[in-house]
Coordinates of N, CA and C in Angstrom, one line a residue:
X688 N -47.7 -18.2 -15.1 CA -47.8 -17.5 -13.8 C -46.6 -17.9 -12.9
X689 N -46.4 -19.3 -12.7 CA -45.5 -19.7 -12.0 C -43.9 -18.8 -12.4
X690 N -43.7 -19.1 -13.7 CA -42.5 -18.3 -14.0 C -42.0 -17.0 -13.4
X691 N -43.2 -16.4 -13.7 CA -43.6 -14.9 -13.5 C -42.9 -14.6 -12.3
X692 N -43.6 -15.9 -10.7 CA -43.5 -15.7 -9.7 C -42.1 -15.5 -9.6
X693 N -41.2 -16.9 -10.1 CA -40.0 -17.2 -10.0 C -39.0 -15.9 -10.5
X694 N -39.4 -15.4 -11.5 CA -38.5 -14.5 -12.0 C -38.4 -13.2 -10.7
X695 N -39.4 -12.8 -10.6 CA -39.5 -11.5 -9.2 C -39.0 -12.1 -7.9
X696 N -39.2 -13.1 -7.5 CA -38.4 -14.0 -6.6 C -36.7 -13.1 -6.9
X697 N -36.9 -13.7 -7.8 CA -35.0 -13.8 -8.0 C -34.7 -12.2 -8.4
X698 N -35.7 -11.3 -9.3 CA -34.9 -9.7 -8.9 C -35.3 -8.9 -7.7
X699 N -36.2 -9.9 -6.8 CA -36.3 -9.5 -5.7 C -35.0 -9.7 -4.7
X700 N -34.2 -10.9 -4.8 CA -33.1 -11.7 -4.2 C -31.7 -11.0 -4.6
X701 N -31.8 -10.7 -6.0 CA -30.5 -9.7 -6.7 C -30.8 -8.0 -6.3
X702 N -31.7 -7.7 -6.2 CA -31.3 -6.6 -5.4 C -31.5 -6.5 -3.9
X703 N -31.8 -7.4 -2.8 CA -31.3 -7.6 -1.8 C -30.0 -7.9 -1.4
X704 N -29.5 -9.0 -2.6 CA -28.2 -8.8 -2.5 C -27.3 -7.9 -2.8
X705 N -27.6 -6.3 -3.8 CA -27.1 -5.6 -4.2 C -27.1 -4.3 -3.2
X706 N -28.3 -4.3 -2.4 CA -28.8 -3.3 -1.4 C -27.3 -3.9 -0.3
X707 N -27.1 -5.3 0.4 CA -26.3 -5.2 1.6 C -24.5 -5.3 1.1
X708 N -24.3 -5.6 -0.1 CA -23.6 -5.5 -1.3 C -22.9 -3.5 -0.8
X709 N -23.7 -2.9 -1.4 CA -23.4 -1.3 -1.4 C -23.7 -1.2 0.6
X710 N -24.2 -1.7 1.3 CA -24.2 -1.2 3.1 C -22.7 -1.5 3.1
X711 N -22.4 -2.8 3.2 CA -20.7 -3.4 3.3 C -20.1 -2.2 2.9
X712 N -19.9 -2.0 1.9 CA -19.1 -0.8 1.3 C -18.9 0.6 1.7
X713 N -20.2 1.0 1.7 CA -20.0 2.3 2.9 C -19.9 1.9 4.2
X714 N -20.1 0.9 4.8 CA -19.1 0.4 6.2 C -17.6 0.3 6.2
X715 N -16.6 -0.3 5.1 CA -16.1 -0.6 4.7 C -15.3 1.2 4.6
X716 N -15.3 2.0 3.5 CA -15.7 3.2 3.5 C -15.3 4.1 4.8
X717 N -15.9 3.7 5.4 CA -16.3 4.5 6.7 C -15.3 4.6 7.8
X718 N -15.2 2.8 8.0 CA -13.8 2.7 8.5 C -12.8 3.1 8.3
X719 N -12.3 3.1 6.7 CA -11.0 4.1 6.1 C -10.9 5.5 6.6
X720 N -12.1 5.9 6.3 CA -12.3 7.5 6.8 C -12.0 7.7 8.5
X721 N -12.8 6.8 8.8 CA -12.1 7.0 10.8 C -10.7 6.5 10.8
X722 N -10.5 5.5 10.3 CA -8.7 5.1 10.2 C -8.2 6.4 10.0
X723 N -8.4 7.1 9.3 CA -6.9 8.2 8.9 C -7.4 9.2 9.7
X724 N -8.2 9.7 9.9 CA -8.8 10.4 10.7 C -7.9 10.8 12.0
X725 N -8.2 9.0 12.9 CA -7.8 9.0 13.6 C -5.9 9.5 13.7
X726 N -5.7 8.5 12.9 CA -4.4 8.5 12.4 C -3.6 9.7 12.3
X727 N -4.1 10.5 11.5 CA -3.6 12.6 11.1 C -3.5 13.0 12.8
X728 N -4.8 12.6 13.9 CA -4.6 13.3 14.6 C -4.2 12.5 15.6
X729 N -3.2 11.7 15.6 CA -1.8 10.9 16.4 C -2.3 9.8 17.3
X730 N -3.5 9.5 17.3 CA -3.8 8.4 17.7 C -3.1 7.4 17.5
X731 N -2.6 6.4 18.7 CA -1.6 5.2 18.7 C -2.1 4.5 17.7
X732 N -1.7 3.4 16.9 CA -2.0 2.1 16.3 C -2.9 1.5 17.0
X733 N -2.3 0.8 18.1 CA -3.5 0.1 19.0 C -4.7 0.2 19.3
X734 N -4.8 2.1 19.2 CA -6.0 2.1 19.7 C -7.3 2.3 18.8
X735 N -6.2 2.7 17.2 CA -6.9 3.1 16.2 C -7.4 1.3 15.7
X736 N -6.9 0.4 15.8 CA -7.1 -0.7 15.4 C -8.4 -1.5 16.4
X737 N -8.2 -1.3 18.0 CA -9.6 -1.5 18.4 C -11.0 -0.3 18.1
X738 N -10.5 0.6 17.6 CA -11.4 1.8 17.3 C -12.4 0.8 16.0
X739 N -11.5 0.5 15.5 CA -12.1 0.0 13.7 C -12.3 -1.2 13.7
X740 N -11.7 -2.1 14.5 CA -12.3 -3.4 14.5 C -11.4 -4.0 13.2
X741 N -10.3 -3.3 13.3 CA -8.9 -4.3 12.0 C -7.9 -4.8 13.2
X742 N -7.0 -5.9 12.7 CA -6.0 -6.1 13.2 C -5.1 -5.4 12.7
X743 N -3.7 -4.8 13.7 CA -3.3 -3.4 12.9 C -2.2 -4.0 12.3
X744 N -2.2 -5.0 11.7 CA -1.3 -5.9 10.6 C -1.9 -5.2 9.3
X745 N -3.2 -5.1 9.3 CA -4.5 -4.7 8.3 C -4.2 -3.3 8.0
X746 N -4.3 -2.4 8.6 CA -3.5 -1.1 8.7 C -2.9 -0.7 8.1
X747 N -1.2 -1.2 8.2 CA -0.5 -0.8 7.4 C -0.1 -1.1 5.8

């Protein structure tokens, strides 16, 4: 029984971690997409870098 428990413990823990795993990434994602977004439609660097929360070192 105990094992049992342990084992669902732990694919309960691997896909918690796989669930905020894949959020990160469409955040991640998402940002890119508003980066160029911004970017095509002439938005300064500066502003597109507080927009997204990069340093605009990151950017380019």
């Amino acid at each position: 029984f105990d094992k049992h428990v342990d084992y669902a413990r732990s694919e309960w823990g691997m896909i918690d971690h796989a669930r905020r795993e894949g959020r990160e990434e469409g955040r991640e994602e998402e940002r890119a997409r508003l980066l160029k977004s911004l970017h095509e439609n002439g938005v300064p660097m500066e502003i597109i870098a507080v927009s997204v929360g990069l340093p605009e070192e990151a950017m380019r």
